[in-house]
Tab-separated table of C-alpha atoms in Angstrom:
chain	number	residue	atom	x	y	z
A	1	UNK	CA	-10.690	14.230	8.481
A	2	UNK	CA	-11.958	13.842	4.891
A	3	UNK	CA	-11.486	10.496	3.226
A	4	UNK	CA	-9.064	12.056	0.639
A	5	UNK	CA	-6.851	13.259	3.472
A	6	UNK	CA	-6.127	9.721	4.800
A	7	UNK	CA	-2.507	8.880	4.355
A	8	UNK	CA	-1.801	5.174	4.400
A	9	UNK	CA	1.713	5.099	2.820
A	10	UNK	CA	4.672	7.407	3.324
A	11	UNK	CA	7.470	5.546	1.479
A	12	UNK	CA	7.055	3.504	-1.734
A	13	UNK	CA	9.728	1.290	-3.072
A	14	UNK	CA	9.670	0.905	-6.844
A	15	UNK	CA	11.878	-1.983	-8.180
A	16	UNK	CA	13.079	-1.196	-11.703
A	17	UNK	CA	14.719	-3.150	-14.476
A	18	UNK	CA	16.875	-0.574	-16.311
A	19	UNK	CA	16.000	-2.274	-19.634
A	20	UNK	CA	12.581	-0.677	-18.998
A	21	UNK	CA	10.212	-3.301	-20.353
A	22	UNK	CA	6.590	-2.135	-20.783
A	23	UNK	CA	5.634	-3.566	-17.298
A	24	UNK	CA	7.999	-1.127	-15.658
A	25	UNK	CA	6.711	1.885	-17.568
A	26	UNK	CA	3.082	1.073	-16.668
A	27	UNK	CA	3.945	0.419	-13.017
A	28	UNK	CA	5.923	3.733	-12.953
A	29	UNK	CA	2.730	5.636	-13.901
A	30	UNK	CA	0.864	3.842	-11.150
A	31	UNK	CA	3.642	4.547	-8.627
A	32	UNK	CA	3.640	8.242	-9.587
A	33	UNK	CA	-0.141	8.563	-9.107
A	34	UNK	CA	-0.155	6.670	-5.771
A	35	UNK	CA	2.826	8.805	-4.476
A	36	UNK	CA	1.118	12.003	-5.577
A	37	UNK	CA	-2.144	10.941	-3.820
A	38	UNK	CA	-0.412	9.752	-0.638
A	39	UNK	CA	2.236	12.501	-0.606
A	40	UNK	CA	4.741	9.626	-0.287
A	41	UNK	CA	8.465	9.473	-1.046
A	42	UNK	CA	9.532	6.978	-3.703
A	43	UNK	CA	12.843	5.043	-3.743
A	44	UNK	CA	13.658	3.492	-7.081
A	45	UNK	CA	15.634	0.242	-6.494
A	46	UNK	CA	17.648	-1.609	-9.091
A	47	UNK	CA	19.603	-4.827	-8.666
A	48	UNK	CA	22.421	-4.952	-11.217
A	49	UNK	CA	25.318	-7.155	-12.009
A	50	UNK	CA	27.168	-8.647	-14.943
A	51	UNK	CA	25.107	-11.154	-16.745
A	52	UNK	CA	26.186	-13.258	-19.749
A	53	UNK	CA	25.417	-11.334	-22.961
A	54	UNK	CA	24.864	-7.957	-21.215
A	55	UNK	CA	27.177	-5.051	-21.977
A	56	UNK	CA	29.276	-4.268	-18.898
A	57	UNK	CA	28.087	-1.056	-17.269
A	58	UNK	CA	29.971	0.930	-14.719
A	59	UNK	CA	28.343	1.960	-11.472
A	60	UNK	CA	28.566	5.508	-12.674
A	61	UNK	CA	26.559	4.726	-15.905
A	62	UNK	CA	24.025	2.674	-13.884
A	63	UNK	CA	23.634	5.566	-11.421
A	64	UNK	CA	23.239	8.084	-14.228
A	65	UNK	CA	20.355	5.989	-15.714
A	66	UNK	CA	18.762	5.564	-12.244
A	67	UNK	CA	19.053	9.295	-11.633
A	68	UNK	CA	17.442	10.200	-14.976
A	69	UNK	CA	14.627	7.704	-14.315
A	70	UNK	CA	14.169	9.052	-10.651
A	71	UNK	CA	14.137	12.618	-11.921
A	72	UNK	CA	11.363	11.842	-14.411
A	73	UNK	CA	9.421	9.961	-11.807
A	74	UNK	CA	9.831	12.899	-9.429
A	75	UNK	CA	8.438	15.195	-12.077
A	76	UNK	CA	5.500	12.916	-12.796
A	77	UNK	CA	4.705	12.283	-9.067
A	78	UNK	CA	5.510	15.743	-7.775
A	79	UNK	CA	7.159	14.001	-4.797
A	80	UNK	CA	10.624	13.225	-3.552
A	81	UNK	CA	12.315	10.379	-5.359
A	82	UNK	CA	15.558	8.724	-4.420
A	83	UNK	CA	17.343	5.774	-5.961
A	84	UNK	CA	19.360	2.830	-4.777
A	85	UNK	CA	21.479	0.493	-6.840
A	86	UNK	CA	22.263	-2.915	-5.387
A	87	UNK	CA	25.230	-4.631	-6.982
A	88	UNK	CA	24.736	-8.414	-7.129
A	89	UNK	CA	27.128	-11.132	-8.093
A	90	UNK	CA	24.330	-13.244	-9.500
A	91	UNK	CA	21.241	-11.115	-10.220
A	92	UNK	CA	18.984	-14.048	-11.297
A	93	UNK	CA	19.656	-15.863	-8.065
A	94	UNK	CA	19.687	-12.922	-5.700
A	95	UNK	CA	17.254	-10.311	-6.963
A	96	UNK	CA	14.263	-11.517	-4.906
A	97	UNK	CA	16.066	-11.546	-1.626
A	98	UNK	CA	17.858	-8.311	-2.493
A	99	UNK	CA	14.594	-6.514	-3.164
A	100	UNK	CA	12.899	-7.839	-0.077
A	101	UNK	CA	15.917	-6.727	2.047
A	102	UNK	CA	15.989	-3.344	0.364
A	103	UNK	CA	12.341	-2.681	1.289
A	104	UNK	CA	13.134	-3.449	4.891
A	105	UNK	CA	16.415	-1.431	4.854
A	106	UNK	CA	14.828	1.760	3.420
A	107	UNK	CA	11.715	1.543	5.532
A	108	UNK	CA	9.275	1.221	2.667
A	109	UNK	CA	5.613	0.632	3.622
A	110	UNK	CA	4.450	-0.132	0.042
A	111	UNK	CA	6.083	-1.853	-2.913
A	112	UNK	CA	4.725	-1.111	-6.370
A	113	UNK	CA	6.093	-3.598	-8.908
A	114	UNK	CA	5.277	-4.304	-12.569
A	115	UNK	CA	4.955	-7.803	-13.839
A	116	UNK	CA	4.117	-9.601	-17.060
A	117	UNK	CA	1.115	-11.861	-17.706
A	118	UNK	CA	1.661	-15.356	-16.341
A	119	UNK	CA	3.848	-17.629	-18.498
A	120	UNK	CA	4.158	-21.381	-18.162
A	121	UNK	CA	7.398	-20.995	-16.162
A	122	UNK	CA	5.592	-18.921	-13.555
A	123	UNK	CA	3.680	-22.001	-12.526
A	124	UNK	CA	7.025	-23.612	-11.674
A	125	UNK	CA	9.120	-20.547	-10.509
A	126	UNK	CA	7.452	-17.444	-9.018
A	127	UNK	CA	7.991	-14.124	-10.796
A	128	UNK	CA	9.895	-11.424	-8.903
A	129	UNK	CA	6.536	-9.627	-8.250
A	130	UNK	CA	5.065	-12.957	-7.040
A	131	UNK	CA	7.947	-13.474	-4.720
A	132	UNK	CA	7.613	-9.995	-3.251
A	133	UNK	CA	3.867	-10.465	-2.903
A	134	UNK	CA	4.325	-13.717	-0.975
A	135	UNK	CA	7.419	-12.714	1.226
A	136	UNK	CA	7.612	-8.983	1.729
A	137	UNK	CA	6.664	-7.701	5.177
A	138	UNK	CA	4.761	-4.715	3.619
A	139	UNK	CA	1.899	-4.232	1.169
A	140	UNK	CA	2.773	-5.049	-2.443
A	141	UNK	CA	0.826	-3.567	-5.365
A	142	UNK	CA	1.415	-5.646	-8.442
A	143	UNK	CA	0.796	-3.909	-11.782
A	144	UNK	CA	0.177	-6.026	-14.873
């Protein structure tokens, strides 16, 4: 078997913030390339809820945004892309556990997640990507 034929991952979980900060866009490009190379399925996962100051979005609106993002990612990766929206009562408090649980629930064997450059608060509180890298039961590819 040639080295390029080795398949290590079959299902990539890609956590996404629907506000699409630059970290998400860059990580999406990486996820598309890895999925194409590995012939892996991608599941886009979003944790949403009502936060102070955020406009209230319906599940239908959120699902439309996720579907559009997943469709674009499928086009870029040339692979199957599904999406999952997890509704949270308190996103800030629950997002890390929700993402870790989602990876287990969907059977992902790789998580590709975007992150920002370290900030002072990251030395006190872990970033979401840092939490996943430290606690997930599967490989985590952090894109900065």
